[in-house]
Short mmCIF file of C-alpha atoms in Angstrom, two decimals:
data_model
loop_
_atom_site.label_atom_id
_atom_site.label_comp_id
_atom_site.label_asym_id
_atom_site.label_seq_id
_atom_site.Cartn_x
_atom_site.Cartn_y
_atom_site.Cartn_z
CA MET A 1 -23.99 106.66 -53.45
CA ASN A 2 -26.32 109.65 -53.79
CA PRO A 3 -26.28 112.35 -50.92
CA PRO A 4 -29.44 112.47 -48.69
CA ALA A 5 -32.33 114.40 -50.05
CA ARG A 6 -32.64 118.20 -48.77
CA ILE A 7 -35.84 119.85 -48.06
CA VAL A 8 -37.35 122.43 -50.47
CA GLU A 9 -40.12 124.44 -50.73
CA ASN A 10 -43.44 122.37 -51.39
CA ALA A 11 -41.41 119.00 -50.32
CA HIS A 12 -43.21 116.00 -48.82
CA VAL A 13 -41.45 115.50 -45.44
CA THR A 14 -41.68 112.15 -43.21
CA LEU A 15 -40.51 113.54 -39.83
CA HIS A 16 -40.69 113.44 -36.21
CA PHE A 17 -41.07 116.54 -34.36
CA ARG A 18 -41.33 117.91 -30.96
CA LEU A 19 -43.03 121.67 -30.43
CA ALA A 20 -42.24 122.91 -27.07
CA PHE A 21 -42.24 126.54 -24.97
CA ALA A 22 -41.06 127.18 -21.65
CA GLY A 23 -43.49 127.66 -18.91
CA PRO A 24 -43.37 128.36 -15.11
CA ASP A 25 -42.26 124.72 -14.43
CA GLY A 26 -40.15 124.19 -17.59
CA MET A 27 -40.32 122.80 -20.97
CA VAL A 28 -44.47 122.38 -21.99
CA ASP A 29 -44.92 119.93 -25.04
CA ILE A 30 -47.50 121.25 -27.75
CA VAL A 31 -46.97 117.64 -29.73
CA ASN A 32 -44.64 115.21 -29.55
CA THR A 33 -44.19 112.56 -32.74
CA PHE A 34 -41.01 110.62 -31.21
CA THR A 35 -43.13 108.32 -29.17
CA GLN A 36 -45.58 107.92 -31.93
CA GLN A 37 -45.64 107.41 -35.59
CA PRO A 38 -43.99 110.27 -37.59
CA ALA A 39 -45.85 112.98 -39.26
CA THR A 40 -45.82 113.60 -43.00
CA LEU A 41 -46.83 116.90 -44.34
CA GLN A 42 -46.11 118.88 -47.36
CA LEU A 43 -44.78 122.19 -47.17
CA GLY A 44 -46.33 125.14 -48.67
CA THR A 45 -50.22 123.80 -47.70
CA GLY A 46 -50.32 125.22 -44.15
CA GLN A 47 -49.89 122.45 -42.14
CA LEU A 48 -46.66 124.28 -40.52
CA THR A 49 -46.49 127.75 -40.14
CA PRO A 50 -44.17 129.91 -42.51
CA GLY A 51 -41.91 130.33 -39.52
CA LEU A 52 -41.54 126.65 -39.13
CA GLU A 53 -41.29 125.77 -42.42
CA ALA A 54 -38.82 128.43 -43.03
CA ARG A 55 -36.34 126.18 -40.33
CA LEU A 56 -36.91 123.15 -42.36
CA ILE A 57 -35.73 124.24 -45.63
CA GLY A 58 -32.04 122.86 -46.44
CA LEU A 59 -32.36 120.23 -43.86
CA ALA A 60 -31.72 116.58 -45.29
CA GLU A 61 -32.68 112.99 -44.65
CA GLY A 62 -31.12 111.76 -41.18
CA ASP A 63 -30.71 115.44 -39.97
CA HIS A 64 -31.93 116.00 -36.04
CA GLN A 65 -32.14 119.42 -34.54
CA VAL A 66 -33.27 121.36 -31.99
CA ILE A 67 -34.29 124.62 -33.48
CA GLU A 68 -34.95 127.47 -30.90
CA THR A 69 -36.95 130.14 -32.17
CA ALA A 70 -37.52 134.29 -31.37
CA GLU A 71 -40.38 135.41 -29.66
CA GLY A 72 -43.19 135.65 -32.71
CA GLU A 73 -41.21 133.96 -35.07
CA ALA A 74 -43.18 130.58 -34.91
CA PHE A 75 -46.70 131.69 -34.64
CA GLY A 76 -46.58 135.85 -35.16
CA PRO A 77 -46.68 138.11 -32.62
CA ARG A 78 -49.53 139.14 -30.34
CA SER A 79 -51.73 141.75 -31.44
CA ASP A 80 -53.43 143.92 -28.95
CA GLU A 81 -56.29 144.33 -31.96
CA LEU A 82 -56.83 140.94 -31.81
CA VAL A 83 -58.06 141.56 -28.01
CA GLN A 84 -61.72 142.42 -28.07
CA ARG A 85 -64.30 143.58 -25.69
CA LEU A 86 -68.15 142.16 -26.59
CA SER A 87 -71.24 143.38 -24.89
CA ARG A 88 -72.09 141.06 -22.30
CA SER A 89 -75.65 140.85 -23.61
CA VAL A 90 -74.46 139.72 -27.28
CA TYR A 91 -71.75 137.14 -25.32
CA ASP A 92 -74.59 135.67 -23.47
CA PHE A 93 -76.95 135.48 -26.49
CA GLU A 94 -74.56 134.57 -29.24
CA ILE A 95 -71.98 132.60 -27.54
CA ASP A 96 -72.85 131.48 -24.00
CA PRO A 97 -76.60 131.21 -23.49
CA LYS A 98 -76.23 128.34 -20.89
CA GLY A 99 -73.71 130.64 -18.94
CA GLN A 100 -71.21 127.65 -19.23
CA CYS A 101 -67.81 129.28 -19.87
CA ARG A 102 -65.53 130.54 -17.60
CA PRO A 103 -62.38 132.58 -17.94
CA GLY A 104 -59.38 130.63 -19.28
CA ASP A 105 -61.96 128.51 -21.72
CA TYR A 106 -61.92 128.60 -25.26
CA VAL A 107 -65.47 129.56 -26.70
CA GLN A 108 -66.59 129.44 -30.50
CA ILE A 109 -67.73 132.42 -31.90
CA PRO A 110 -69.96 132.28 -34.87
CA GLY A 111 -68.94 133.92 -37.80
CA PRO A 112 -70.09 134.45 -41.12
CA ASN A 113 -71.58 131.72 -43.73
CA GLY A 114 -71.93 129.37 -40.94
CA GLY A 115 -68.20 129.18 -39.70
CA THR A 116 -66.85 129.60 -36.60
CA PHE A 117 -63.69 131.41 -34.71
CA GLN A 118 -62.11 130.11 -31.61
CA GLY A 119 -61.36 132.85 -28.87
CA LEU A 120 -60.10 132.98 -25.30
CA LEU A 121 -62.21 133.89 -22.82
CA ASN A 122 -59.80 136.37 -20.77
CA ASP A 123 -62.38 138.29 -18.68
CA LEU A 124 -66.31 138.16 -18.07
CA THR A 125 -68.05 141.08 -16.46
CA PRO A 126 -71.27 142.15 -15.88
CA GLU A 127 -70.85 144.71 -18.52
CA TYR A 128 -68.75 142.70 -21.29
CA ALA A 129 -66.67 139.72 -22.30
CA LEU A 130 -62.88 140.29 -23.16
CA LEU A 131 -61.97 137.66 -26.07
CA ASP A 132 -58.71 136.79 -27.14
CA PHE A 133 -58.42 135.87 -30.89
CA ASN A 134 -54.51 135.56 -31.05
CA HIS A 135 -52.93 132.13 -31.28
CA PRO A 136 -52.04 130.54 -28.04
CA LEU A 137 -48.57 130.54 -28.71
CA ALA A 138 -48.34 133.78 -30.57
CA GLY A 139 -45.57 136.09 -29.67
CA ARG A 140 -43.64 133.02 -27.69
CA ALA A 141 -40.49 131.78 -28.46
CA VAL A 142 -40.79 128.19 -29.07
CA THR A 143 -38.43 124.88 -29.44
CA PHE A 144 -38.62 122.99 -32.57
CA GLU A 145 -36.88 119.59 -32.48
CA VAL A 146 -36.94 117.70 -35.73
CA LYS A 147 -35.47 114.45 -37.22
CA ILE A 148 -35.85 114.13 -40.78
CA ILE A 149 -36.91 110.57 -41.92
CA GLY A 150 -37.82 111.10 -45.55
CA VAL A 151 -37.89 113.91 -48.24
CA LEU A 152 -39.68 113.76 -51.52
#
């Protein structure tokens, strides 16, 4: 009987996974496929962050593990450079002309060539809007639970 297939770089993997972080009232699930269909993904294509992919390398079909990551390991460190002030007049004209957004909302920022960026509106004063372009989980320690179903 052949040993179970192990995950290598660029492998196709079918798995159940749960991604969570510690909130003030306990663990907060970001995604949990254990109650749904399993996910199928290919490593190396950006479907998972490099920090999470690295933790899958070497696991085999049938493995079920709970992986605790260090702060910033899974989604990178927080960067103060990604928190930016934008003049209120530009914010009102370009981003929120109807004045519907409030601090704590994610807003779409027009980018070059018709693209957009998403930022968290941290503060809104008469002079400026404070926008955070860090990934929402940047700098956090997360729990990554996985059950490997198949490896190609």
